[in-house]
XYZ file of C-alpha atoms in Angstrom:
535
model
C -101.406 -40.263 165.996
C -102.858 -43.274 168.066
C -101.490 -46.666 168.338
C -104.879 -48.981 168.046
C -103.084 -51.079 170.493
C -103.232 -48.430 172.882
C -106.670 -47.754 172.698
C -108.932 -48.220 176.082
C -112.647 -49.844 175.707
C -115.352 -49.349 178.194
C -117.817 -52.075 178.285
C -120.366 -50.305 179.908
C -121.481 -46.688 180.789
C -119.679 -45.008 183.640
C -122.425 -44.522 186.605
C -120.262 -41.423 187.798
C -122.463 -37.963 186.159
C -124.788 -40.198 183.754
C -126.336 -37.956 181.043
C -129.946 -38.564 181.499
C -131.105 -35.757 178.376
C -129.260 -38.534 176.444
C -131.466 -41.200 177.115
C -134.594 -39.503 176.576
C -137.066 -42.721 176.181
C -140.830 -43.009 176.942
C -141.751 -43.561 180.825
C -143.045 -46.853 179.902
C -139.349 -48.338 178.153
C -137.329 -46.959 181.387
C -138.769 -50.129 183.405
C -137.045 -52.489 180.885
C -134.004 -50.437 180.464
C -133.234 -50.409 184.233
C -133.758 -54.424 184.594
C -131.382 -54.420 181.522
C -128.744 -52.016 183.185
C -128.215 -52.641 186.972
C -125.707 -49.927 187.196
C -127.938 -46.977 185.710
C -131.062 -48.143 187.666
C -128.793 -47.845 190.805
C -127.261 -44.057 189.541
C -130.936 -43.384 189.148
C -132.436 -44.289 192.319
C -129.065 -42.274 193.748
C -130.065 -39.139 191.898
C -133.418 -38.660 192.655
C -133.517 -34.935 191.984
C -132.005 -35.383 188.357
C -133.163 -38.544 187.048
C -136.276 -38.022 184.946
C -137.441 -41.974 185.871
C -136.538 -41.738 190.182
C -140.782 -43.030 190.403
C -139.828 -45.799 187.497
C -136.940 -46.833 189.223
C -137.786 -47.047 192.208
C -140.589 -49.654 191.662
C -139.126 -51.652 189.555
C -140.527 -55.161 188.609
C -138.893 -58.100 189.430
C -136.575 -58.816 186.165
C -138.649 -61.483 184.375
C -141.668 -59.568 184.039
C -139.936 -56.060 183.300
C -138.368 -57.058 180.223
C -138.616 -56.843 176.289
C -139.336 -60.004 175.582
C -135.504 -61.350 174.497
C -134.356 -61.118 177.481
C -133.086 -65.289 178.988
C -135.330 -64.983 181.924
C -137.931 -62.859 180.674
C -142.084 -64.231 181.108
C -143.474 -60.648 179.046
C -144.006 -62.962 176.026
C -145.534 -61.395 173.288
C -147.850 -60.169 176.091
C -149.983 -57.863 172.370
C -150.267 -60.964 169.567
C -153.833 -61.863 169.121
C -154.336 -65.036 166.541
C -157.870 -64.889 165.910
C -157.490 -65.752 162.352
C -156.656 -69.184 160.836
C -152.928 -69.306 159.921
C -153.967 -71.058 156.453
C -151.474 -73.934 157.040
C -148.983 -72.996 158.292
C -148.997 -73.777 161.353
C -150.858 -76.507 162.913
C -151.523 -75.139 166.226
C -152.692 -71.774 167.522
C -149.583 -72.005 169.818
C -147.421 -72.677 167.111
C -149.170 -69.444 165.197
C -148.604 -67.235 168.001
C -144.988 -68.480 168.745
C -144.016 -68.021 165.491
C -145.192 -64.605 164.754
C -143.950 -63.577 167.698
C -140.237 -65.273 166.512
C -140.297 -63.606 163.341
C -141.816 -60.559 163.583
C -141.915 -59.001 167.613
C -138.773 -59.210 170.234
C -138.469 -63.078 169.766
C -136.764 -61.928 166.334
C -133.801 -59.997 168.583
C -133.838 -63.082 171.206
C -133.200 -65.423 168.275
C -130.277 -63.230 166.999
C -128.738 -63.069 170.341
C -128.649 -66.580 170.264
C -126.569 -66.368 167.103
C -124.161 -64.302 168.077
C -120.735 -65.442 168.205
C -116.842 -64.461 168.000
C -115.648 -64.334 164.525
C -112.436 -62.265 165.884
C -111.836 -63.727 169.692
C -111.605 -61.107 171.879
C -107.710 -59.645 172.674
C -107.818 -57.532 175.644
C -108.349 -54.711 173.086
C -109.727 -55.559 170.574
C -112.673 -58.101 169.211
C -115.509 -58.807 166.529
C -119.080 -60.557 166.901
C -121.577 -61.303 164.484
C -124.800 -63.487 163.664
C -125.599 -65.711 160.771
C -124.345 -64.244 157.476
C -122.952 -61.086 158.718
C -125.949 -59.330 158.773
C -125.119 -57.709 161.882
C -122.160 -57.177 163.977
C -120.340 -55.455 166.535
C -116.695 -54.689 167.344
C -114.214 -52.669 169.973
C -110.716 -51.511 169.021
C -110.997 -51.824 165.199
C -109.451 -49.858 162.492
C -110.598 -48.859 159.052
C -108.426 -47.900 156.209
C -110.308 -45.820 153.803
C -107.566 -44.410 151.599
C -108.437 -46.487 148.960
C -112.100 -46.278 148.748
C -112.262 -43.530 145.659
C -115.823 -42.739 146.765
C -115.366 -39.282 144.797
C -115.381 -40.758 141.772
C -118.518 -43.091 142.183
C -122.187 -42.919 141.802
C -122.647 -46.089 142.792
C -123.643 -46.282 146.313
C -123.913 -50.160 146.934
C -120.370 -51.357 145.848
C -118.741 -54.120 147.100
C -115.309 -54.182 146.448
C -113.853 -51.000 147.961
C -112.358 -52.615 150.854
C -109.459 -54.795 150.141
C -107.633 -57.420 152.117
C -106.194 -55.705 155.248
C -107.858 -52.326 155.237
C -109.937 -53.193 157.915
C -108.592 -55.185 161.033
C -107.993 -55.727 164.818
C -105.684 -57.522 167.815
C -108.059 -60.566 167.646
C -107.638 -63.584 166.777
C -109.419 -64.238 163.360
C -111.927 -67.497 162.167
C -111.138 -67.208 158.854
C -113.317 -70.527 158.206
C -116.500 -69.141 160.126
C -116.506 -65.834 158.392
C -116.391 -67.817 154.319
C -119.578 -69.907 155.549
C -121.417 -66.690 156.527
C -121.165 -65.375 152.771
C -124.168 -67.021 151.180
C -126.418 -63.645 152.272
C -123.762 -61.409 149.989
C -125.550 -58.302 148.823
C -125.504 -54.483 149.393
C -128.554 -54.043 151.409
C -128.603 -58.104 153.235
C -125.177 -58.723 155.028
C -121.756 -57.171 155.971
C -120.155 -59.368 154.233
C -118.281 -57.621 151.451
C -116.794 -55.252 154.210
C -115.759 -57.384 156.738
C -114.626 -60.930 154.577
C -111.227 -58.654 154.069
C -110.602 -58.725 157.878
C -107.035 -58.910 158.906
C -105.994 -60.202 162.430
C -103.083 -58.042 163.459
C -100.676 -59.474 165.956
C -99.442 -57.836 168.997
C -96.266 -57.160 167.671
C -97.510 -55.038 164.503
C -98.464 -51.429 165.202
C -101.364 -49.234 163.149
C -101.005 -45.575 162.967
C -104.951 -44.080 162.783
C -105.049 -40.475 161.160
C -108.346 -40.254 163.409
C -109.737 -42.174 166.387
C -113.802 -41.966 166.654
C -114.221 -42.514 170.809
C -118.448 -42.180 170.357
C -120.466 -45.483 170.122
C -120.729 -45.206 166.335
C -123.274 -47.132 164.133
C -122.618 -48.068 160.620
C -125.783 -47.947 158.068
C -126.126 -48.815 154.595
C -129.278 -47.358 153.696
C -132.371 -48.271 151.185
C -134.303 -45.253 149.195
C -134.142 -42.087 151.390
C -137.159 -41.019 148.750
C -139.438 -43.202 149.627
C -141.178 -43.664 153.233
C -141.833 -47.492 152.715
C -138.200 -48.382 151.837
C -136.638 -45.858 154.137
C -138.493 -46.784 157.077
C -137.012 -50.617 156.772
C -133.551 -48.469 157.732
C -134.902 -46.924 160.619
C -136.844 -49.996 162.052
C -133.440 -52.105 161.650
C -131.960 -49.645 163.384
C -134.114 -49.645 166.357
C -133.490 -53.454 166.025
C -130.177 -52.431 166.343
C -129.892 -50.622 169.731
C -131.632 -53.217 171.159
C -129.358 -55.912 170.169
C -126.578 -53.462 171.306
C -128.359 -52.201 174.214
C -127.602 -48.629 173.181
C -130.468 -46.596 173.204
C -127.866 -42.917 174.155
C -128.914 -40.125 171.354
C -124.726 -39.452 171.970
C -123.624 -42.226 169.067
C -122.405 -41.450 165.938
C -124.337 -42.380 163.110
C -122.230 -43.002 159.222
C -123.747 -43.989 156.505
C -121.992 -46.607 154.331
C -122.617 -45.014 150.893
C -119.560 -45.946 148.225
C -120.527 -42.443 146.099
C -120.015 -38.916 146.259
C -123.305 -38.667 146.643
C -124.952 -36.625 149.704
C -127.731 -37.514 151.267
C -130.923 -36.256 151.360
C -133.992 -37.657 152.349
C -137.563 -35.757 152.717
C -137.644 -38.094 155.998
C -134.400 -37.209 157.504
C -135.816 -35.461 160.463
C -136.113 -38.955 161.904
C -132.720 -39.058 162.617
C -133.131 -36.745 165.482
C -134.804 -39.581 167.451
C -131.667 -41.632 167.224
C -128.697 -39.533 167.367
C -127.598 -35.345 168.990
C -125.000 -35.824 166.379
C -124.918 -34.872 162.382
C -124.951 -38.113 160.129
C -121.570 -38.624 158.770
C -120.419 -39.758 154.953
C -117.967 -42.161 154.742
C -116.157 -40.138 151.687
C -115.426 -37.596 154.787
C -113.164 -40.442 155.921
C -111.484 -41.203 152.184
C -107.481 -40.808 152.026
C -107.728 -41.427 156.299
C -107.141 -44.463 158.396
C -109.883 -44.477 161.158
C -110.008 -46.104 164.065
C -113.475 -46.742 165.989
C -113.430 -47.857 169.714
C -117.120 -49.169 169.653
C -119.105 -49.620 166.783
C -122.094 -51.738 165.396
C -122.533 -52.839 162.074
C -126.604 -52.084 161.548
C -129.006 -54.550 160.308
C -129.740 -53.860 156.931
C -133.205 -52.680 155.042
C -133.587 -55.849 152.506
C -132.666 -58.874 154.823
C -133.643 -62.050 153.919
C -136.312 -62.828 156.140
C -136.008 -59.484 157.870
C -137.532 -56.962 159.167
C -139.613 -55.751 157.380
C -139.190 -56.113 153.746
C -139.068 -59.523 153.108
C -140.462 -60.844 156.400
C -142.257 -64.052 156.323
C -145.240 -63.194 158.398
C -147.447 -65.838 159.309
C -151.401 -65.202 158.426
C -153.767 -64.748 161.127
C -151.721 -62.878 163.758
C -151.364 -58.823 164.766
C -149.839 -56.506 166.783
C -146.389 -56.845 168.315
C -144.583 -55.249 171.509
C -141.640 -54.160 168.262
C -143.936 -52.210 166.513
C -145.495 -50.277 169.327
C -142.839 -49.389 171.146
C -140.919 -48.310 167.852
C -144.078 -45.623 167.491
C -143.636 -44.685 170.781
C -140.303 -44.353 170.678
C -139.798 -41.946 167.806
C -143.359 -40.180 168.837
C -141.479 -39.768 171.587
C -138.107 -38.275 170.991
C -139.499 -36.212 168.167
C -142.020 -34.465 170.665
C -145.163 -35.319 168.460
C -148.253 -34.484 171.032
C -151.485 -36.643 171.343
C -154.641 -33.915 171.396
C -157.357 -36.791 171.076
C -159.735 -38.471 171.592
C -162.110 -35.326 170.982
C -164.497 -34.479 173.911
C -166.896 -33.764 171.192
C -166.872 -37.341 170.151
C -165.631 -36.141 166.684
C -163.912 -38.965 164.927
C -160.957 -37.513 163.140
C -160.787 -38.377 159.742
C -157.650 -38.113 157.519
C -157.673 -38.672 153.695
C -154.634 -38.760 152.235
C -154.957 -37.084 148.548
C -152.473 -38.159 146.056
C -151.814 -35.323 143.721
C -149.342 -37.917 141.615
C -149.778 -39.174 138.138
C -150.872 -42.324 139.240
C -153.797 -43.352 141.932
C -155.455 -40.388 142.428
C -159.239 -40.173 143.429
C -160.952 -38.428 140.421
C -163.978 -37.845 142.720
C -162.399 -37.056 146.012
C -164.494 -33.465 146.439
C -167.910 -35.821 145.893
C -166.488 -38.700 148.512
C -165.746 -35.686 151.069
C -168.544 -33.298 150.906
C -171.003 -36.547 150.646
C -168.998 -37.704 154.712
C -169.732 -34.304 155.577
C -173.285 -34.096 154.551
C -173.508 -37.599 156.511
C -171.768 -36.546 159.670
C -173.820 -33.224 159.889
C -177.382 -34.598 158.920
C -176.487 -37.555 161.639
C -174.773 -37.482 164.650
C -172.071 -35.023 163.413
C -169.704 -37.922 164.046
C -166.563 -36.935 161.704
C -163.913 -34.315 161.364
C -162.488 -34.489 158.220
C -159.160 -33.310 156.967
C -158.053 -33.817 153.109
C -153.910 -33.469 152.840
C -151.389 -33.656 150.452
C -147.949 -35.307 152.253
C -146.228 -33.597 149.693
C -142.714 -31.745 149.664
C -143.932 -28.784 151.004
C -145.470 -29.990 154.156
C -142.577 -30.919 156.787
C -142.372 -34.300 157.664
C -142.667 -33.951 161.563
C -145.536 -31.781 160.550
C -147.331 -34.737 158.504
C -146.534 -36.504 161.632
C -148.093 -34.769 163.865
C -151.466 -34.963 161.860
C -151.079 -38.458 161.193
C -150.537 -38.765 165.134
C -153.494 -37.204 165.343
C -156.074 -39.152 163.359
C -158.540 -41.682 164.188
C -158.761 -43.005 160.410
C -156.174 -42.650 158.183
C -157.339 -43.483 154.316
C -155.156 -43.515 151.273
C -154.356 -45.103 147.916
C -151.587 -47.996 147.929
C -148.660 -46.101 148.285
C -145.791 -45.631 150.345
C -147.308 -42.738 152.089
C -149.414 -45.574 154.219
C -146.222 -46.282 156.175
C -147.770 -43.678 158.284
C -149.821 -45.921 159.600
C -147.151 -46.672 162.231
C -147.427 -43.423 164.093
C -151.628 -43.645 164.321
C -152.533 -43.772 168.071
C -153.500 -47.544 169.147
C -157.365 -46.900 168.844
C -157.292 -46.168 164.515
C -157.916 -47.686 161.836
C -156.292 -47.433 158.432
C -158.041 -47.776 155.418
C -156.423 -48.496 151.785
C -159.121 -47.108 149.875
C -157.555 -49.430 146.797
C -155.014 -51.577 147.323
C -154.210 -52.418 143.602
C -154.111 -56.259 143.625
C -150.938 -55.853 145.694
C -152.961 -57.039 149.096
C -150.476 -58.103 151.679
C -148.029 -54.974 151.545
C -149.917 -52.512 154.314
C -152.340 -55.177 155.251
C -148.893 -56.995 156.774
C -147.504 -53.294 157.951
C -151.061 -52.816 159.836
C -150.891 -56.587 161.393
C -147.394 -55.138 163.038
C -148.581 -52.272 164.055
C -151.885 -53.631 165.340
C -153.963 -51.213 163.676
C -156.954 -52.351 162.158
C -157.050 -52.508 158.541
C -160.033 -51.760 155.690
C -159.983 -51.649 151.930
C -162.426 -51.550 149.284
C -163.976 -54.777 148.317
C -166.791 -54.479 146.007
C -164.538 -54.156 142.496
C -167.749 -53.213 140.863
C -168.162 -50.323 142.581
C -164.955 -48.747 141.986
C -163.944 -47.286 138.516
C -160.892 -47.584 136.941
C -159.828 -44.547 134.268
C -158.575 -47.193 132.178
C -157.022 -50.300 132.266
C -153.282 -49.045 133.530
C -149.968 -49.524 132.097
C -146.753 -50.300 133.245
C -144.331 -47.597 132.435
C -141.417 -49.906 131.441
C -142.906 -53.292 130.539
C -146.491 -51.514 128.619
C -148.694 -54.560 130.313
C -151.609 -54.106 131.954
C -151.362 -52.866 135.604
C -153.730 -51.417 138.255
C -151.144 -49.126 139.838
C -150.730 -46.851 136.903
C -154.043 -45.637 136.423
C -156.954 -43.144 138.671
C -159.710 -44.430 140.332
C -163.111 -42.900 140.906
C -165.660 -44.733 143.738
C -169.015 -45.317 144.168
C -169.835 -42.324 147.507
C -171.940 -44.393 149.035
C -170.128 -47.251 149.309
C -167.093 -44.986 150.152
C -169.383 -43.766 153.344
C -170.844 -47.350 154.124
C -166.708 -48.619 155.024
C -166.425 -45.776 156.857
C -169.263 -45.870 158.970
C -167.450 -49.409 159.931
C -164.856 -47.803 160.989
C -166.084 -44.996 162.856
C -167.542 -47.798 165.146
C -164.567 -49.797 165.508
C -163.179 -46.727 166.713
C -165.706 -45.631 169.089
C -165.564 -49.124 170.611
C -161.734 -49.683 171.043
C -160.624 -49.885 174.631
C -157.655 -47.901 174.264
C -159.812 -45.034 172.652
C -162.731 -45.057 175.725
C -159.595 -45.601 178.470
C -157.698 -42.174 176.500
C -160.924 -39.840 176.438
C -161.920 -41.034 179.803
C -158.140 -40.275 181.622
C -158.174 -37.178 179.272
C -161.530 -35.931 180.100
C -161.500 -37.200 183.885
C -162.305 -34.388 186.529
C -158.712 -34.137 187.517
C -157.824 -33.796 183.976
C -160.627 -30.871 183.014
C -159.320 -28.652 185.731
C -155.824 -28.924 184.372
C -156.314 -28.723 180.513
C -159.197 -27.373 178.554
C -159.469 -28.195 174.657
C -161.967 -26.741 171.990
C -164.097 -28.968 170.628
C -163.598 -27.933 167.733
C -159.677 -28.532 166.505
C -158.038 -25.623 164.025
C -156.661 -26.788 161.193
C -153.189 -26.613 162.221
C -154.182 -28.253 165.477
C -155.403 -31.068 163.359
């Protein structure tokens, strides 16, 4: 048994034997981690034969140009946001356009948070409690949780809100009672903390808190959107990468818990991803029910379905694309999950990737015509594509989907949440919603982000409906619920548009001419001509 009061926090990571496999981020992130962690960048330069970024840190940028973006004295501004578009109102300045998307959508989002950070528990010399406007994240040392009243066995519902009550959660802070009841009008399961942290009690010095178990790791809590569906369950992993960069935690040693109120388990077809955020298993909070826990460091995630968040529900002004976020999120989990770039092709192949649906909705009743008519195309002309027809079903692993999407230089698809994978496309592709089904801003938005260049069909009289749809539940008309068949030629005439964007991209000449250099031939040697598995 430990006495919360007793309980030590470190504020920062000891320098003395620093785990570098536990870091484990791109070459390109290590610049910005160092000018955001003196003490590490120093332990690095002092263990040159073990630190994986010695060359990094030893030329280091001055601070205010290696930086995110949030940091107070940081001039890497948006350094990706182009505006070429008109914002359509709502803005009246292109400097306005760019500052805002930048604000809302890149690292000005965490630099605005930071700013809103502020005690709602004043620090104790053990224990405190900060959070930003309506609780939709926080963070807290030397807290204690009291979960034996939670009765998550006998729930299915995972988004409660009422199994915390006054008291079974608490510190040796001083409390703001008034601040924390103004910071309620975002209450909801997936949008704020609220419900779990309005029944705070400040515990004085002279009270004592027996834990049955004391977590020591930096632990994150996570109350998580549809694990079934890539869309919705990629808002929970792109909050989280919010996350560790408002905590500054980027260690794969943290403990992960999800904050599910049933006795539910989770599974998710995506849950591989994990592994690019934590070396540890994901723990249920029924494995804590009848215990009282305490944490020494922990972070209260933001959430999937924010108001004005990231990035479901994210107002995201017209005319802008590509932000520093987005990128470095791809690179970040391409990364950690070891997901190889082959490309670009020496033969000057442009890989192709079409995306089959074999669902009961939005299927492409003449997808053998569309393909074999590309391939007639590419080998009667300049034998410019490399096509590969997939099924991102149950039965192909997701880090395997991954590495073909990876992998692609066009990535087409139906609407559907298997388009999220547009994040992980190199910088070079393009992504093309064959039909986007009257809902036009959904991956047209998530390709703006991303900074991929996005297609979809616009001649409506050219593509053919199997009948008018219907909604399952409501029985009115609806384009998502029915099949599609489109005109071939058409089909090819988009993506011979795209083939040339490609082909012209700067990223994609400055990859095949560092991958094909002289230096580079001697050292790896690739067929031209990519197996299927290699594709």
């Amino acid at each position: 048994m430990l006495f919360i009061c007793l309980l030590t926090f470190l504020v920062t990571i000891s320098v003395d034997g620093y785990k570098w496999s536990d870091l484990d981020i791109p070459s390109e992130h290590s610049t910005y981690f160092f000018t955001n962690n003196p003490s590490i960048h120093a332990q690095c330069l002092a263990d040159k034969d073990q630190c994986p970024y010695y060359e990094q840190a030893r030329n280091l940028p001055s601070p205010d140009v290696a930086c995110w973006g949030y940091e107070p004295d940081c001039k890497n501004i948006a350094p990706l946001v182009q505006c070429p578009e008109d914002s359509r109102g709502w803005t009246k300045t292109k400097e306005e356009q760019l500052e805002q998307f930048w604000r809302t959508a890149d690292f000005g989002y965490i630099a605005e948070k930071r700013k809103e950070l502020r005690e709602m528990c004043s620090p104790s010399p053990s224990s405190s409690l900060e959070c930003v406007d309506h609780l939709r994240f926080c963070r807290a040392r030397n807290i204690y949780i009291d979960f034996r009243h939670t009765e998550t066995s006998k729930h299915h519902n995972r988004y409660r809100e009422d199994i915390l009550k006054f008291g079974d959660i608490g510190g040796y802070c001083k409390l703001h009672h008034d601040d924390f009841m103004k910071n309620g009008d975002h209450k909801s399961p997936l949008q704020s903390w609220f419900s779990e942290l309005q029944v705070f009690k400040e515990i004085n010095q002279t009270d004592s808190f027996q834990c049955d178990l004391t977590i020591t790791k930096p632990t994150i809590f996570i109350k998580l959107d549809s694990g079934y569906n890539m869309y919705h369950h990629f808002c929970d992993f792109i909050n989280l990468y919010v996350s560790q960069h408002m905590n500054n935690t980027f260690t794969k040693d943290v403990q992960i818990i999800l904050w599910d109120t049933s006795s539910n388990d989770y599974w998710s077809f995506f849950s591989s991803t994990w592994n690019a955020f934590t070396s540890n298993r994901l723990i249920h909070i029924k494995e804590f029910e009848g215990k009282r826990v305490c944490f020494e460091n922990v972070v209260f995630s933001f959430l999937a379905r924010m108001f004005f968040g990231f990035y479901y529900n994210m107002p995201l002004v017209p005319g802008c694309t590509q932000t520093s976020l987005f990128r470095s999120f791809q690179q970040y989990l391409i990364h950690r999950l070891r997901i190889p770039q082959l490309g670009p092709l020496k033969s000057n192949q442009i890989r192709i990737t079409l995306l089959n649906r074999t669902t009961q909705f939005r299927q492409i009743l003449n997808v053998n015509e569309i393909v074999e008519h590309l391939r007639n195309i590419s080998s009667i002309g300049n034998n410019d594509y490399l096509i590969n027809v997939v099924d991102y079903n149950i039965n192909m692993p997701f880090i395997q989907q991954l590495n073909i999407t990876h992998n692609t230089d066009i990535f087409m698809g139906m609407h559907g949440a298997g388009l999220t994978h547009l994040l992980f496309l190199p910088d070079w592709a393009t992504i093309f919603e064959i039909h986007n089904c009257e809902d036009k801003d959904c991956y047209q938005d998530l390709a703006r982000l991303r900074g991929v260049k996005y297609f979809t069909w616009e001649n409506e009289e050219k593509a053919y409906p199997q009948d008018e749809g219907k909604h399952p539940t409501l029985g009115t008309p609806h384009k998502k619920f029915t099949n599609y068949a489109f005109d071939k030629h058409e089909f090819a005439h988009i993506v011979r548009r795209m083939v040339k964007y490609v082909k012209e991209h700067a990223a994609y000449r400055s990859a095949k001419r560092s991958k094909y250099s002289q230096s580079s031939l001697s050292i790896e040697q690739h067929d031209t001509k990519l197996s299927k598995d290699e594709f």
